[in-house]
CSV table of C-alpha atoms and ligand atoms in Angstrom, one decimal:
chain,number,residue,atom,x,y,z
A,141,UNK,CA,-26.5,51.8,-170.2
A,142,UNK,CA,-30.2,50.4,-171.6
A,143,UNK,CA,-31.1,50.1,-175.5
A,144,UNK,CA,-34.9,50.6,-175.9
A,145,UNK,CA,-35.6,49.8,-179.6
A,146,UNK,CA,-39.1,49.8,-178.4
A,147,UNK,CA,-40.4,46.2,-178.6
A,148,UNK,CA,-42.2,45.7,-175.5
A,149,UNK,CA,-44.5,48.5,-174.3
A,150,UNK,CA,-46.8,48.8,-177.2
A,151,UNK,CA,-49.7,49.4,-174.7
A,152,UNK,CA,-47.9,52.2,-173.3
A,153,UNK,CA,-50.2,55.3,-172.6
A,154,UNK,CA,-49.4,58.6,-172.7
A,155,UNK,CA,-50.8,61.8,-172.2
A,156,UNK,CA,-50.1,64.6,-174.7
A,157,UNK,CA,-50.1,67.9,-172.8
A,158,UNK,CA,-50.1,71.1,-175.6
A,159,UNK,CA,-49.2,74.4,-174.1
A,160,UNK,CA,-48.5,76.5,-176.8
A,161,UNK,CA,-45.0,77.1,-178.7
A,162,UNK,CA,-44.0,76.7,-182.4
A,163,UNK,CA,-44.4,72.9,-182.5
A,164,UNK,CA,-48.4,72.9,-182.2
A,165,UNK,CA,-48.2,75.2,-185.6
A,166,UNK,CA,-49.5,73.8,-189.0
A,167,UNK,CA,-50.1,75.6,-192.5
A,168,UNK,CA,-54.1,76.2,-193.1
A,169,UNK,CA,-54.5,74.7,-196.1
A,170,UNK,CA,-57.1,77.4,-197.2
A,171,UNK,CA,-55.6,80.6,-196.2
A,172,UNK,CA,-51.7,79.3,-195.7
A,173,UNK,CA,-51.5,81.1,-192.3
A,174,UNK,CA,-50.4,78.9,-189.2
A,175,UNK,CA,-53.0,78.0,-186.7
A,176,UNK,CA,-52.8,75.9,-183.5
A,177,UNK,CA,-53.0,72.3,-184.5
A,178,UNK,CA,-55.9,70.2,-183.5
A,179,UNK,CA,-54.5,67.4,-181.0
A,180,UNK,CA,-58.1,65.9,-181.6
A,181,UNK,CA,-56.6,64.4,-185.5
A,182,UNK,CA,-53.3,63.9,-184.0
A,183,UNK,CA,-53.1,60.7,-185.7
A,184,UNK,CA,-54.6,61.7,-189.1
A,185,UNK,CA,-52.3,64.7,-189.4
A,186,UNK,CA,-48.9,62.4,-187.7
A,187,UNK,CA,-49.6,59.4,-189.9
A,188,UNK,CA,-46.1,58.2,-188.4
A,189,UNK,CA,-47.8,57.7,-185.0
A,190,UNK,CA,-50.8,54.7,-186.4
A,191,UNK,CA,-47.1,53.0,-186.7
A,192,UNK,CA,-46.7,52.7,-183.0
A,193,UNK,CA,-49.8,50.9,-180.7
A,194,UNK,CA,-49.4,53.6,-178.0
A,195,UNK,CA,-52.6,55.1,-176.6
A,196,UNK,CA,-51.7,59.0,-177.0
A,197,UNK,CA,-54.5,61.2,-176.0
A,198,UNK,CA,-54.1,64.6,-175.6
A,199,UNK,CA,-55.5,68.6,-173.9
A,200,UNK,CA,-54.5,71.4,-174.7
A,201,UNK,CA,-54.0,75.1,-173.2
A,202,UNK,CA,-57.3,77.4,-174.5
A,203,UNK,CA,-55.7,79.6,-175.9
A,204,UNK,CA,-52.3,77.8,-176.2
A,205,UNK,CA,-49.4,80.2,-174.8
A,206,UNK,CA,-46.1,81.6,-176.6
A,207,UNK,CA,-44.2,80.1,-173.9
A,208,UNK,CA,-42.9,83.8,-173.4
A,209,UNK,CA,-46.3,83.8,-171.5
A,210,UNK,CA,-45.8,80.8,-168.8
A,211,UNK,CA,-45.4,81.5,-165.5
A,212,UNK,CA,-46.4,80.1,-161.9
A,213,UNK,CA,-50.3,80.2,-163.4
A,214,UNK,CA,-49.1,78.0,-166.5
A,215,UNK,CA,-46.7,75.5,-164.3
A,216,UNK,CA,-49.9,75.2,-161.9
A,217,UNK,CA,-52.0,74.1,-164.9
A,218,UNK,CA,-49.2,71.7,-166.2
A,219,UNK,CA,-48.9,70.2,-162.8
A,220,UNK,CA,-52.9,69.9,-162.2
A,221,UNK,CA,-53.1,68.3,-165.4
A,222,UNK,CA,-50.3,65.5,-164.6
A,223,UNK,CA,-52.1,65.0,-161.4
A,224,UNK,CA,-55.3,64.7,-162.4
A,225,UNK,CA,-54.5,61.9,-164.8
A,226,UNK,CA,-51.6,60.6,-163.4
A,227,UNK,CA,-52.7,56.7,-162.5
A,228,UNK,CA,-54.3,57.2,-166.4
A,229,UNK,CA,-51.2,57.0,-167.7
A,230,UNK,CA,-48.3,55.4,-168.1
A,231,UNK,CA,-45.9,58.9,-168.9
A,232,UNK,CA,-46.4,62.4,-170.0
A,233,UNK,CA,-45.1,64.7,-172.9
A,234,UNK,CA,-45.2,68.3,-172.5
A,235,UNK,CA,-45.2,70.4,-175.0
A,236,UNK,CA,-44.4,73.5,-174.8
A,237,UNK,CA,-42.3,76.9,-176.7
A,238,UNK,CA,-38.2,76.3,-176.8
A,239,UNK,CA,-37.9,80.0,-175.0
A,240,UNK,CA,-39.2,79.2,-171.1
A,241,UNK,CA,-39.2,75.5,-171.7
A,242,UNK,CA,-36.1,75.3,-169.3
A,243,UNK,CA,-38.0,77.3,-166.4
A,244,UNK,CA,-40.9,75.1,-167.2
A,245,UNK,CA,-39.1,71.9,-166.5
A,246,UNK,CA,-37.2,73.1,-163.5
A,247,UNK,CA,-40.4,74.2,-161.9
A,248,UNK,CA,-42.2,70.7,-162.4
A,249,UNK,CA,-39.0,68.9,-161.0
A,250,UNK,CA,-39.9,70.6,-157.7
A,251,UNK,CA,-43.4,71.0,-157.9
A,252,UNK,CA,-43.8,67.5,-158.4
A,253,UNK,CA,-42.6,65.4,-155.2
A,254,UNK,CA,-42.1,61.9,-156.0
A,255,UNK,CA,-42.8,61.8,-159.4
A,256,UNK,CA,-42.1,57.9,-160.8
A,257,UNK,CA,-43.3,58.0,-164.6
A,258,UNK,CA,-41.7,60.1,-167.0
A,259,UNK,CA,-42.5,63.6,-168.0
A,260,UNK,CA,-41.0,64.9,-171.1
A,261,UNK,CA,-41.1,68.3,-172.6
A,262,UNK,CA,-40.3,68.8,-175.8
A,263,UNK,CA,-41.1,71.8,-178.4
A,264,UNK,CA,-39.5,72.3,-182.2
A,265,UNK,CA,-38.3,75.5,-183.8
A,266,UNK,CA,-40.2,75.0,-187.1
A,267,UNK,CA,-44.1,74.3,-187.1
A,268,UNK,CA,-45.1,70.9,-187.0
A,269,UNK,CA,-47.0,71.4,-190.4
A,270,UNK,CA,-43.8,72.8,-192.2
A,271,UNK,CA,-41.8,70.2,-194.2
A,272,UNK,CA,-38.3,71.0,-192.7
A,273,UNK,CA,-39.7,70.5,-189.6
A,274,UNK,CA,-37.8,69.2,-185.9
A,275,UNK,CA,-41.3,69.1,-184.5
A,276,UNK,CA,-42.0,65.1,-185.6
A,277,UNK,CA,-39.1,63.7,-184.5
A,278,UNK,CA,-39.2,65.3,-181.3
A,279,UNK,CA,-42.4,64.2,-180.6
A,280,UNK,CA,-42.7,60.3,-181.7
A,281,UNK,CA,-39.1,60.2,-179.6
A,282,UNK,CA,-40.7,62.3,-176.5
A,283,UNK,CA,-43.5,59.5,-176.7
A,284,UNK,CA,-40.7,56.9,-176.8
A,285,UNK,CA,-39.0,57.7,-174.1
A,286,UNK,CA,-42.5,59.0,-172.0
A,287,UNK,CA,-43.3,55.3,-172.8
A,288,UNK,CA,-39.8,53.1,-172.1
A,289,UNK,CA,-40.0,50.7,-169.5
A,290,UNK,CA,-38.0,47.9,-168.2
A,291,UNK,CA,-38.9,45.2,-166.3
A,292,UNK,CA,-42.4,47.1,-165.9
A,293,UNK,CA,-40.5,50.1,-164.7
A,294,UNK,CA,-40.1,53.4,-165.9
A,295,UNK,CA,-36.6,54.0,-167.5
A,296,UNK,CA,-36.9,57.6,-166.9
A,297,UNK,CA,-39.3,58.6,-164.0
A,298,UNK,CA,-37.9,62.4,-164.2
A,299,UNK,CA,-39.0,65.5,-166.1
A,300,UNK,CA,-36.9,66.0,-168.6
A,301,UNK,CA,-35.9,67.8,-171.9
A,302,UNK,CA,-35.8,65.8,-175.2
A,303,UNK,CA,-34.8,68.1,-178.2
A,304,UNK,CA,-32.8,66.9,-181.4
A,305,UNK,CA,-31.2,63.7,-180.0
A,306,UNK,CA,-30.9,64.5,-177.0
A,307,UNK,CA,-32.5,63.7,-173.3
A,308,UNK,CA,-31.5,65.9,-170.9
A,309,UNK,CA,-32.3,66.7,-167.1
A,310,UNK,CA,-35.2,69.1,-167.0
A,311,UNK,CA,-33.6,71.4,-164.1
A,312,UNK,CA,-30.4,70.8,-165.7
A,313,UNK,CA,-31.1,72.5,-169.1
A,314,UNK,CA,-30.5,75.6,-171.0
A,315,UNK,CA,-32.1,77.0,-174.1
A,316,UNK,CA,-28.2,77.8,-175.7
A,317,UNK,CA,-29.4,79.0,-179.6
A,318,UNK,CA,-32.7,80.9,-180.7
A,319,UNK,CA,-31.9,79.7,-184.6
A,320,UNK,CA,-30.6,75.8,-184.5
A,321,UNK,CA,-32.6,72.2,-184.0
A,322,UNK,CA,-29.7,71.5,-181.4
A,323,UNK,CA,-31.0,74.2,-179.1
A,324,UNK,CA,-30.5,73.1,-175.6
A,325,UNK,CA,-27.4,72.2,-173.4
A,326,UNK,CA,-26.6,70.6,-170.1
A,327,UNK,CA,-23.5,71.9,-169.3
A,328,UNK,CA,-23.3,70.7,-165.7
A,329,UNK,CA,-24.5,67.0,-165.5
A,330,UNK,CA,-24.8,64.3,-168.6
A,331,UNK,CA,-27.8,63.4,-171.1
A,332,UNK,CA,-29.7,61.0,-170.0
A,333,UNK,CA,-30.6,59.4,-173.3
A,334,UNK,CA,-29.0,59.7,-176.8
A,335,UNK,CA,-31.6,58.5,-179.7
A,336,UNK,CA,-30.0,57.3,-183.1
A,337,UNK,CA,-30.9,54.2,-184.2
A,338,UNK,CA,-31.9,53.3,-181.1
A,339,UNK,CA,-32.4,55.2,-177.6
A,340,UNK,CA,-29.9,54.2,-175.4
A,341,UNK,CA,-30.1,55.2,-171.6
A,342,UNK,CA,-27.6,56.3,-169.5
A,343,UNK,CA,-29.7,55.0,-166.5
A,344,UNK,CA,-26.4,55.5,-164.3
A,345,UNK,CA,-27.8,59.4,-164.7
A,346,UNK,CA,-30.9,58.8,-164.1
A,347,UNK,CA,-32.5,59.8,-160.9
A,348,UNK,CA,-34.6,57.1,-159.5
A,349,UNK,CA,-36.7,57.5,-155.9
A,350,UNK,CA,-35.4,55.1,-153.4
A,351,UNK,CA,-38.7,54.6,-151.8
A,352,UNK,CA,-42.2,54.6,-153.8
A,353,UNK,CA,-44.3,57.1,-152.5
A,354,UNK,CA,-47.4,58.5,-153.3
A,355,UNK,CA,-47.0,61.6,-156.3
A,356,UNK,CA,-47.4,64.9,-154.2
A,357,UNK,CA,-48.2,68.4,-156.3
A,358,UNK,CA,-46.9,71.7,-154.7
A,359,UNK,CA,-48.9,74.4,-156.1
A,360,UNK,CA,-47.5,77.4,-154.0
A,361,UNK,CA,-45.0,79.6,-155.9
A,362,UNK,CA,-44.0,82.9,-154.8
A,363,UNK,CA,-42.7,85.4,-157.4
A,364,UNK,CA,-40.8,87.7,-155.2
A,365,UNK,CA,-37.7,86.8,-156.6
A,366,UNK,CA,-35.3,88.6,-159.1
A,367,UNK,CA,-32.5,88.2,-161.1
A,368,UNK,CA,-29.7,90.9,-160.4
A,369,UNK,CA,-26.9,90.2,-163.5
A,370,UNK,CA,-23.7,92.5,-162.8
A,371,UNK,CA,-21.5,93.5,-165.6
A,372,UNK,CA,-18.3,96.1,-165.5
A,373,UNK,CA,-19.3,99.5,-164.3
A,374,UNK,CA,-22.8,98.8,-163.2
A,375,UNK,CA,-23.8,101.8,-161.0
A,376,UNK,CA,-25.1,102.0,-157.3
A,377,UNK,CA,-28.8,103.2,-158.1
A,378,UNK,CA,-29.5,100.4,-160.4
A,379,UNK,CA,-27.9,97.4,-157.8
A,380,UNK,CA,-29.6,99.5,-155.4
A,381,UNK,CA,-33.4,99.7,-157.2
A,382,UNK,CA,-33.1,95.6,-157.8
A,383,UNK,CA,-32.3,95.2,-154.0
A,384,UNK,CA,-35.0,97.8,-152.7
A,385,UNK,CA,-37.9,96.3,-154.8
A,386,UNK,CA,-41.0,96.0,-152.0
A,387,UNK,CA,-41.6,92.3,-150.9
A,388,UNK,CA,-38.4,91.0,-152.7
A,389,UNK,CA,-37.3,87.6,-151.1
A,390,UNK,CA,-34.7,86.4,-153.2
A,391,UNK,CA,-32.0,87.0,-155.9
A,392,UNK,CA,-30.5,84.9,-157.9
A,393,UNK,CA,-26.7,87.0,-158.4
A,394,UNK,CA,-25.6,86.3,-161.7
A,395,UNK,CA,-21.3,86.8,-161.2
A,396,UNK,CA,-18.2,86.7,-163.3
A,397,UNK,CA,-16.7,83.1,-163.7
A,398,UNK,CA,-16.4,81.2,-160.6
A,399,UNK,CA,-18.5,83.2,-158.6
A,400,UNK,CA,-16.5,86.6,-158.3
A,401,UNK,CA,-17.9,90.4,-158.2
A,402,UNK,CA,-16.4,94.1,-157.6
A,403,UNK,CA,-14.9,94.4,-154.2
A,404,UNK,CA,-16.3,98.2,-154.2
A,405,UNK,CA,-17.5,99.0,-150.8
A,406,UNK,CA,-20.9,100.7,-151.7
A,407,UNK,CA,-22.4,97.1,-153.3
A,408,UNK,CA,-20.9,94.8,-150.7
A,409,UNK,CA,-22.6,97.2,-148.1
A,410,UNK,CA,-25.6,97.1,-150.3
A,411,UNK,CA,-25.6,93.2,-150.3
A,412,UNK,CA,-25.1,93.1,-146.5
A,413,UNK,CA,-28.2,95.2,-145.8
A,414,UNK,CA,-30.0,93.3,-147.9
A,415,UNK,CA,-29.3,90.0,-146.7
A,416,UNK,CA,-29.2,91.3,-142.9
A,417,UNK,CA,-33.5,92.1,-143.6
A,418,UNK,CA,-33.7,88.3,-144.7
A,419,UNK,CA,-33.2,88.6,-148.5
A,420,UNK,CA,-31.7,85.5,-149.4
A,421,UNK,CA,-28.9,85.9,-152.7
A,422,UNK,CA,-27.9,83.3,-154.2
A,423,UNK,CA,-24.3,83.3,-156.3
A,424,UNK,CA,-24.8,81.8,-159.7
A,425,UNK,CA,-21.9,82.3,-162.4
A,426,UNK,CA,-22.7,84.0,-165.8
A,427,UNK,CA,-20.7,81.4,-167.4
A,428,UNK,CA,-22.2,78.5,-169.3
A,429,UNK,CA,-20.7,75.8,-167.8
A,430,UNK,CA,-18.8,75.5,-164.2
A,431,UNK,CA,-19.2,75.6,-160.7
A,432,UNK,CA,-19.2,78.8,-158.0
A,433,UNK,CA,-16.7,78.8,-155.8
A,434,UNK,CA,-16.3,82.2,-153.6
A,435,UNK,CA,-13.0,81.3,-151.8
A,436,UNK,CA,-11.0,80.8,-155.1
A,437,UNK,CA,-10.4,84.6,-155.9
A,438,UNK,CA,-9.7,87.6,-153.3
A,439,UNK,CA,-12.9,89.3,-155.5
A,440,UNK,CA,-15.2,86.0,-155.0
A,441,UNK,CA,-13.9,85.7,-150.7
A,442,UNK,CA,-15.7,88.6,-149.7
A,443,UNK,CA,-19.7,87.4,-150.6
A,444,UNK,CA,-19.9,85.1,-148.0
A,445,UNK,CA,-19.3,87.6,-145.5
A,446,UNK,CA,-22.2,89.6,-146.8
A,447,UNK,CA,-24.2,86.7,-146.4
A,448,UNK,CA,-24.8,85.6,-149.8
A,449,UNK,CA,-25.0,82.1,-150.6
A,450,UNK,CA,-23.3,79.7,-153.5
A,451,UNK,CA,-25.9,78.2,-155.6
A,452,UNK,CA,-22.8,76.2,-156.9
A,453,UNK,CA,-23.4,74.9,-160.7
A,454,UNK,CA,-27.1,75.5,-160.9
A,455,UNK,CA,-28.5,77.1,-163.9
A,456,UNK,CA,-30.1,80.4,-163.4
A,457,UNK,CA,-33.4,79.3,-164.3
A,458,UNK,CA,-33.4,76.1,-161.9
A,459,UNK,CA,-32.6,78.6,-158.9
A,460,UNK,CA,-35.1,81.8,-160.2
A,461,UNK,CA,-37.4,78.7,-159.6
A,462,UNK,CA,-36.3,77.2,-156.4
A,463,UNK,CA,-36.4,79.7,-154.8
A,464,UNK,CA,-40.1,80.8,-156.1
A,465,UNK,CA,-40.9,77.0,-155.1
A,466,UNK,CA,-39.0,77.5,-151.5
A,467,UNK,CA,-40.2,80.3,-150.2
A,468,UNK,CA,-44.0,79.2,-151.9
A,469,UNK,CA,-43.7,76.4,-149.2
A,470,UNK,CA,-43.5,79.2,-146.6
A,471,UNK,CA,-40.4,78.8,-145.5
A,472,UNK,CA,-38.1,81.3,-144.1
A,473,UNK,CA,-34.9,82.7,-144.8
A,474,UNK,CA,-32.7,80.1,-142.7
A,475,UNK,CA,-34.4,77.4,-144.2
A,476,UNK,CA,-34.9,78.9,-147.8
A,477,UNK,CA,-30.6,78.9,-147.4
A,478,UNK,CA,-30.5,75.4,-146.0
A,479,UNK,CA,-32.6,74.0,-149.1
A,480,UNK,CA,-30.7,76.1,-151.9
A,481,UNK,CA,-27.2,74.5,-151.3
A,482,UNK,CA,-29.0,70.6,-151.3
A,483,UNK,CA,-29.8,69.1,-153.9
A,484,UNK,CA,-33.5,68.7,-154.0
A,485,UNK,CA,-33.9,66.6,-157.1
A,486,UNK,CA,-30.6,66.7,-159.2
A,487,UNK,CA,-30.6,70.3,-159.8
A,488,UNK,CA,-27.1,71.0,-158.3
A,489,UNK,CA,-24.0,68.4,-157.5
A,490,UNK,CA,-23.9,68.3,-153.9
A,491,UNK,CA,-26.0,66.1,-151.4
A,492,UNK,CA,-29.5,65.0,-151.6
A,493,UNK,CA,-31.6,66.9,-149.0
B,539,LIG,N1,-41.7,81.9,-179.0
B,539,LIG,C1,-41.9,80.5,-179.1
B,539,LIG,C2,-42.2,80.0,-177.7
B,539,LIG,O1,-41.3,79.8,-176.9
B,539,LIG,C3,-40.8,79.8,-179.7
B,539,LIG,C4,-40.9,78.3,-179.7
B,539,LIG,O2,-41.9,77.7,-179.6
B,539,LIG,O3,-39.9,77.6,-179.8
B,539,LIG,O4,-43.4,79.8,-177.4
């Protein structure tokens, strides 16, 4: 466990990424309607940050993006910026809408290879401008934690999710409630960080490269994928139109609690054929929190044997992105299947690949 109270990297720098989302909002004073903020008065308008001696400078998307709109395009953008300045800075906070951030942050944990300074998203559900708003705290904290180092190091050389008090693995994270502050959860692994009167790092669940290598972008994402979420009396023609789609090269299978689905023979033939031409599924559970494990119930043994895989405790939105970023390195299926049950970066609890 570390406690930053933020003494000794006053000369931090950080760049301050804006996408889009509520947090970049403020009142005009003129006509009262939010607008995108200006990042250029950053300090003028966030008189909290003059307090610290961190160099933030900042970009911005043109137009900034309801995160709604991100996709492979936006991630690209994110991950060309961080690259393009990377030896600028010391860390990076992203920010970004609540509603995709999750997809967001699982999508730069694979897209940037050996990432060793921090990238922190972070968003707010009230405008920035608005006096009620979670938007300040989260920021000057995201900067804090972009910008913690010990012994010249990094404390937290991931990307990762900081929202209300809490830092949490990007790839890890779920956006749980569309109303409160405390919006995100990891259900499957710990925070990393809790801030209260001071941070204080759980660097035990921090992932840290063993070697030091070079930062290497992947840019290729492929978006054949879909998600295929079965409920009680789903009928043939629908399982059957998400499995037929042209070019589709994987599915994320959203089942019932550890990792169990209707034994009816039309949709186990329907997953067969579908694997058999390639189509790599990947067994996800609809629950929250938990782990897949086919061989526990008679109704969960029979998926292996159609070939679908167990993307054990990942969340749905780290594998809908693995396997864009899997199959964007060209692989095939055999591979694609190899990589989706190792851990790549922390996504999922079983072995580093
Ligand atoms: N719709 C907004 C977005 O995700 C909500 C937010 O910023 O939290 O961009």
């Amino acid at each position: 466990m570390t406690e930053n109270a933020n003494t000794n990297q006053n000369h931090a720098s950080i760049l301050l990424i804006y996408t889009g989302g509520t947090i970049g909002m403020i009142e005009n004073p003129e006509t009262g309607t939010l607008e995108a903020f200006d990042f250029r008065h950053l300090k003028d308008h966030m008189p909290e940050l003059k307090k610290t001696e961190y160099r933030v400078e900042s970009c911005r998307f043109e137009p900034p993006l309801d995160s709604s709109e991100m996709g492979p395009e936006g991630w690209r953008r994110i991950a060309e910026i961080i690259a393009g300045n990377y030896s600028l800075y010391d860390g990076f906070v992203v920010l970004h809408g609540t509603d995709t951030m999750a997809y967001t942050a699982s999508a730069l944990s694979f897209m940037l290879e050996n990432l060793g300074k921090p990238v922190v998203l972070t968003g707010s559900q009230l405008p920035i401008g608005m006096l009620r708003t979670d938007g300040k705290e989260n920021l000057i904290t995201a900067i804090e934690i972009a910008a913690a180092k010990e012994k010249g190091l990094p404390i937290v050389p991931e990307v990762c999710i900081f929202f209300e008090n809490t830092l949490l693995r990007g790839n890890r994270t779920r956006k749980m409630n569309a109303d409160h502050f405390n919006a995100f959860r990891s259900y499957n692994y710990p925070p990393l960080a809790q801030a209260g009167v001071h941070i204080r790092y759980d660097t035990s669940q921090v992932y840290y490269p063993l070697l030091r290598k070079p930062l290497k972008v992947h840019y290729g994402l492929d978006p054949n994928i879909a998600i295929l979420k079965l409920f009680p009396g789903m009928s043939p023609c629908v399982v059957e139109s998400i499995l037929h789609t042209p070019g589709l090269k994987g599915v994320v299978m959203e089942t019932f609690g550890c990792g169990n689905a209707p034994c009816d023979e039309w949709f186990l033939q329907l997953l067969k054929e579908a694997t058999e031409k390639g189509i790599v599924i990947v067994n996800i559970t609809q629950c929250p929190a938990g782990c897949v494990e086919m061989h526990r119930y008679e109704t969960g043994k029979k998926l292996p044997e159609t070939g679908v895989i167990s993307g054990h405790d990942s969340t749905t939105e780290s594998a809908v992105v693995k396997l864009m970023f899997l199959f964007g390195q060209g692989m095939g299926t055999e591979e694609v299947k190899e990589y989706m049950q190792c851990s790549l970066i922390g996504e999922i609890t079983v072995g580093d690949k």
